[in-house]
Short mmCIF file of C-alpha atoms in Angstrom, two decimals:
data_model
loop_
_atom_site.label_atom_id
_atom_site.label_comp_id
_atom_site.label_asym_id
_atom_site.label_seq_id
_atom_site.Cartn_x
_atom_site.Cartn_y
_atom_site.Cartn_z
CA MET A 1 -35.61 9.24 105.76
CA ILE A 2 -34.94 6.04 107.73
CA THR A 3 -36.00 6.10 111.38
CA GLU A 4 -34.71 4.13 114.36
CA GLU A 5 -38.01 2.20 114.53
CA GLU A 6 -37.45 0.86 110.99
CA ILE A 7 -34.10 -0.80 111.71
CA THR A 8 -32.61 -3.57 113.80
CA SER A 9 -29.00 -4.27 114.72
CA VAL A 10 -27.47 -7.15 112.73
CA GLY A 11 -23.72 -6.75 113.20
CA LYS A 12 -20.69 -4.53 113.52
CA LEU A 13 -17.95 -3.23 111.25
CA LEU A 14 -14.66 -4.16 112.90
CA LYS A 15 -11.73 -2.93 110.84
CA THR A 16 -10.53 -2.18 107.34
CA HIS A 17 -9.06 -4.84 105.11
CA ALA A 18 -6.50 -4.06 102.41
CA LEU A 19 -6.46 -0.80 100.46
CA LYS A 20 -9.58 -0.86 98.26
CA GLY A 21 -12.25 -0.13 100.87
CA GLU A 22 -13.09 -3.58 102.18
CA LEU A 23 -14.21 -3.91 105.80
CA ASN A 24 -14.29 -6.84 108.19
CA VAL A 25 -17.87 -7.25 109.41
CA MET A 26 -19.36 -9.53 112.06
CA LEU A 27 -22.95 -10.49 111.17
CA ASP A 28 -25.75 -11.92 113.30
CA ILE A 29 -27.85 -12.70 110.24
CA ASP A 30 -27.67 -14.89 107.16
CA PRO A 31 -25.22 -13.14 104.79
CA GLY A 32 -27.58 -14.04 101.94
CA TYR A 33 -29.68 -11.04 103.00
CA ILE A 34 -26.87 -8.72 101.91
CA GLU A 35 -25.86 -10.82 98.91
CA GLU A 36 -29.41 -10.53 97.52
CA GLY A 37 -28.96 -6.77 97.20
CA ASN A 38 -30.67 -5.68 100.39
CA PRO A 39 -29.12 -2.59 101.97
CA VAL A 40 -27.51 -2.39 105.37
CA VAL A 41 -27.93 0.84 107.28
CA LEU A 42 -25.23 2.78 109.12
CA ASP A 43 -25.53 5.78 111.44
CA ILE A 44 -23.58 8.55 109.73
CA ASP A 45 -23.54 11.66 111.93
CA GLY A 46 -26.99 10.89 113.34
CA ILE A 47 -28.59 10.06 109.99
CA TYR A 48 -29.38 6.46 109.03
CA VAL A 49 -27.87 5.89 105.57
CA PRO A 50 -28.37 2.78 103.41
CA PHE A 51 -25.29 1.07 101.96
CA TYR A 52 -25.27 -1.64 99.32
CA ALA A 53 -22.62 -4.36 99.13
CA GLU A 54 -20.58 -4.52 95.98
CA SER A 55 -19.11 -7.79 97.24
CA LEU A 56 -19.25 -10.00 100.32
CA ARG A 57 -16.98 -12.93 101.07
CA THR A 58 -16.50 -15.26 104.01
CA LYS A 59 -13.61 -14.68 106.39
CA GLY A 60 -14.66 -16.93 109.32
CA SER A 61 -17.75 -18.43 110.91
CA PHE A 62 -19.49 -15.10 111.48
CA SER A 63 -16.94 -12.77 109.93
CA TYR A 64 -17.05 -11.48 106.37
CA LEU A 65 -15.25 -9.01 104.16
CA VAL A 66 -17.64 -6.51 102.66
CA LYS A 67 -17.02 -3.91 99.98
CA PHE A 68 -19.71 -1.22 99.85
CA GLU A 69 -20.58 0.66 96.67
CA GLY A 70 -18.94 4.09 96.74
CA ILE A 71 -16.34 3.16 99.38
CA ASP A 72 -13.20 2.74 97.31
CA SER A 73 -10.26 3.40 99.61
CA GLU A 74 -8.92 2.48 103.01
CA VAL A 75 -9.39 6.11 104.12
CA GLU A 76 -13.10 6.05 103.22
CA ALA A 77 -13.52 2.64 104.87
CA LYS A 78 -11.80 3.80 108.10
CA SER A 79 -14.63 6.29 108.68
CA LEU A 80 -17.01 3.29 109.03
CA VAL A 81 -14.94 1.22 111.48
CA ASN A 82 -16.71 0.32 114.77
CA LYS A 83 -20.14 1.26 113.43
CA THR A 84 -23.16 -0.90 114.20
CA VAL A 85 -24.67 -2.50 111.10
CA TYR A 86 -28.45 -2.34 110.86
CA ALA A 87 -30.98 -3.95 108.55
CA LEU A 88 -34.36 -2.60 107.55
CA ARG A 89 -36.67 -4.56 109.84
CA GLU A 90 -39.43 -5.21 107.27
CA ARG A 91 -37.01 -6.25 104.52
CA LEU A 92 -35.22 -8.61 106.89
CA LYS A 93 -38.54 -10.18 107.94
CA GLU A 94 -39.51 -10.65 104.27
CA TYR A 95 -36.13 -12.21 103.51
CA MET A 96 -36.40 -14.59 106.47
CA LEU A 97 -39.96 -15.62 105.59
CA ASP A 98 -38.99 -16.19 101.93
CA ASN A 99 -35.89 -18.22 102.76
CA TYR A 100 -36.91 -20.28 105.78
CA ASP A 101 -39.83 -22.69 106.14
CA GLU A 102 -40.74 -21.86 109.73
CA GLU A 103 -42.20 -18.51 110.77
CA TYR A 104 -39.54 -16.06 111.87
CA ALA A 105 -39.94 -13.22 114.34
CA LEU A 106 -37.19 -10.75 115.01
CA TYR A 107 -36.20 -11.04 118.62
CA ASP A 108 -36.00 -7.25 118.91
CA ASP A 109 -39.74 -7.16 118.27
CA LEU A 110 -40.31 -8.97 121.58
CA ILE A 111 -38.55 -6.34 123.69
CA GLY A 112 -41.19 -4.58 125.79
CA TRP A 113 -43.56 -7.56 125.71
CA THR A 114 -44.95 -8.94 128.97
CA ILE A 115 -44.10 -12.48 130.06
CA LYS A 116 -46.90 -14.32 131.88
CA ASP A 117 -46.79 -17.79 133.34
CA VAL A 118 -50.13 -19.55 132.82
CA ASP A 119 -50.06 -20.80 136.43
CA THR A 120 -48.53 -17.93 138.41
CA GLY A 121 -49.37 -14.83 136.33
CA GLU A 122 -47.22 -11.90 135.24
CA ILE A 123 -43.47 -12.30 135.58
CA GLY A 124 -42.35 -9.01 134.02
CA LYS A 125 -41.32 -7.19 130.84
CA VAL A 126 -38.73 -8.34 128.32
CA VAL A 127 -35.87 -5.80 128.42
CA ASP A 128 -33.48 -7.71 126.16
CA ILE A 129 -32.81 -11.08 124.58
CA ASP A 130 -29.48 -12.83 125.04
CA THR A 131 -28.54 -14.60 121.81
CA ASN A 132 -24.88 -15.06 122.72
CA THR A 133 -25.34 -18.62 123.98
CA GLU A 134 -26.65 -21.75 122.32
CA ASN A 135 -29.89 -21.36 124.29
CA GLU A 136 -31.38 -17.90 123.79
CA LEU A 137 -32.77 -16.23 126.91
CA PHE A 138 -35.44 -13.66 127.62
CA ILE A 139 -33.98 -11.06 129.99
CA VAL A 140 -37.00 -10.00 132.02
CA GLU A 141 -37.37 -7.20 134.55
CA THR A 142 -39.89 -8.09 137.23
CA PRO A 143 -42.28 -5.49 138.72
CA ASP A 144 -40.02 -5.29 141.81
CA GLY A 145 -36.98 -4.43 139.67
CA LYS A 146 -35.23 -7.82 139.67
CA THR A 147 -33.79 -9.33 136.51
CA VAL A 148 -34.64 -12.92 135.63
CA TYR A 149 -33.50 -15.08 132.73
CA ILE A 150 -36.01 -17.34 131.01
CA PRO A 151 -35.11 -19.77 128.23
CA LEU A 152 -36.62 -18.68 124.92
CA THR A 153 -37.86 -22.08 123.81
CA GLU A 154 -41.02 -23.24 122.10
CA ASP A 155 -41.29 -25.94 124.76
CA PHE A 156 -42.27 -23.26 127.33
CA ILE A 157 -44.32 -20.94 125.10
CA GLU A 158 -48.06 -21.60 125.17
CA LYS A 159 -49.07 -18.71 122.93
CA MET A 160 -47.97 -15.26 121.81
CA ASP A 161 -50.59 -12.52 121.77
CA GLU A 162 -49.57 -9.69 119.44
CA GLY A 163 -52.62 -7.65 120.42
CA ASP A 164 -51.55 -7.10 124.01
CA LYS A 165 -47.88 -7.98 123.39
CA THR A 166 -47.80 -10.86 125.83
CA VAL A 167 -45.94 -14.16 125.76
CA HIS A 168 -47.90 -16.77 127.70
CA MET A 169 -45.54 -19.44 129.02
CA ARG A 170 -45.76 -22.62 131.07
CA LEU A 171 -42.54 -22.59 133.06
CA PRO A 172 -41.20 -25.58 134.98
CA GLU A 173 -41.65 -25.27 138.72
CA GLY A 174 -38.60 -23.72 140.35
CA LEU A 175 -37.13 -22.26 137.13
CA LEU A 176 -37.42 -18.66 138.36
CA ASP A 177 -35.77 -19.65 141.66
CA LEU A 178 -32.59 -20.47 139.69
CA ASN A 179 -32.08 -16.78 138.95
#
C-alpha cells in the first residue's frame, strides 16, 4: 500500500479530451519520467493507486494529453478530473539523478527544515516552497509567526545539513527587511 510519505505532488488532471479516455494533465516534472514507464499515483477514495501511461503527448508548454492503461472511455476519465497527480518520491529522485548531471533534491523534502543565517542565527522553518516564479522562494515561518520569503539560490546557501535538517545561508544584509 502506498502511503502519503512516499509520494510528492507533480501535477493535476484538468479535463477529459476526446472519447477514448485521454486526459489533459499539467505537469511540474519532466514528462520523460512518465514516458519511461514510471507510475503516477492518484488518490482514489482515500487510497493511493498507481496508474501507468499508455501514451503521453504534448499539448502546450506544461500541458500534456495522457491516456492511462485501463481508462478507455470519457466516462472513466471523467472520474479522474481535478485530481492531483503524484509521483513516487524515491522513483522520481532516481529518475532525476539518472537524467540530470547535477544533484537533485525534491523541494518538498526541504519543508520542515530550519533556515539559519550564518551571521544572525535561526530565521525559522520552511513551510512551503514557491516554484511559480522564475526565482524559487523558501516560504519561512519565523518563531514569532511572521512569514518571510527567501530566494532559494545556491548563491545564498552555505551548506545543507541533512542530519539536523538545517539550511545554513549567508543572506545579504537587509534582505529580510524586504518582507
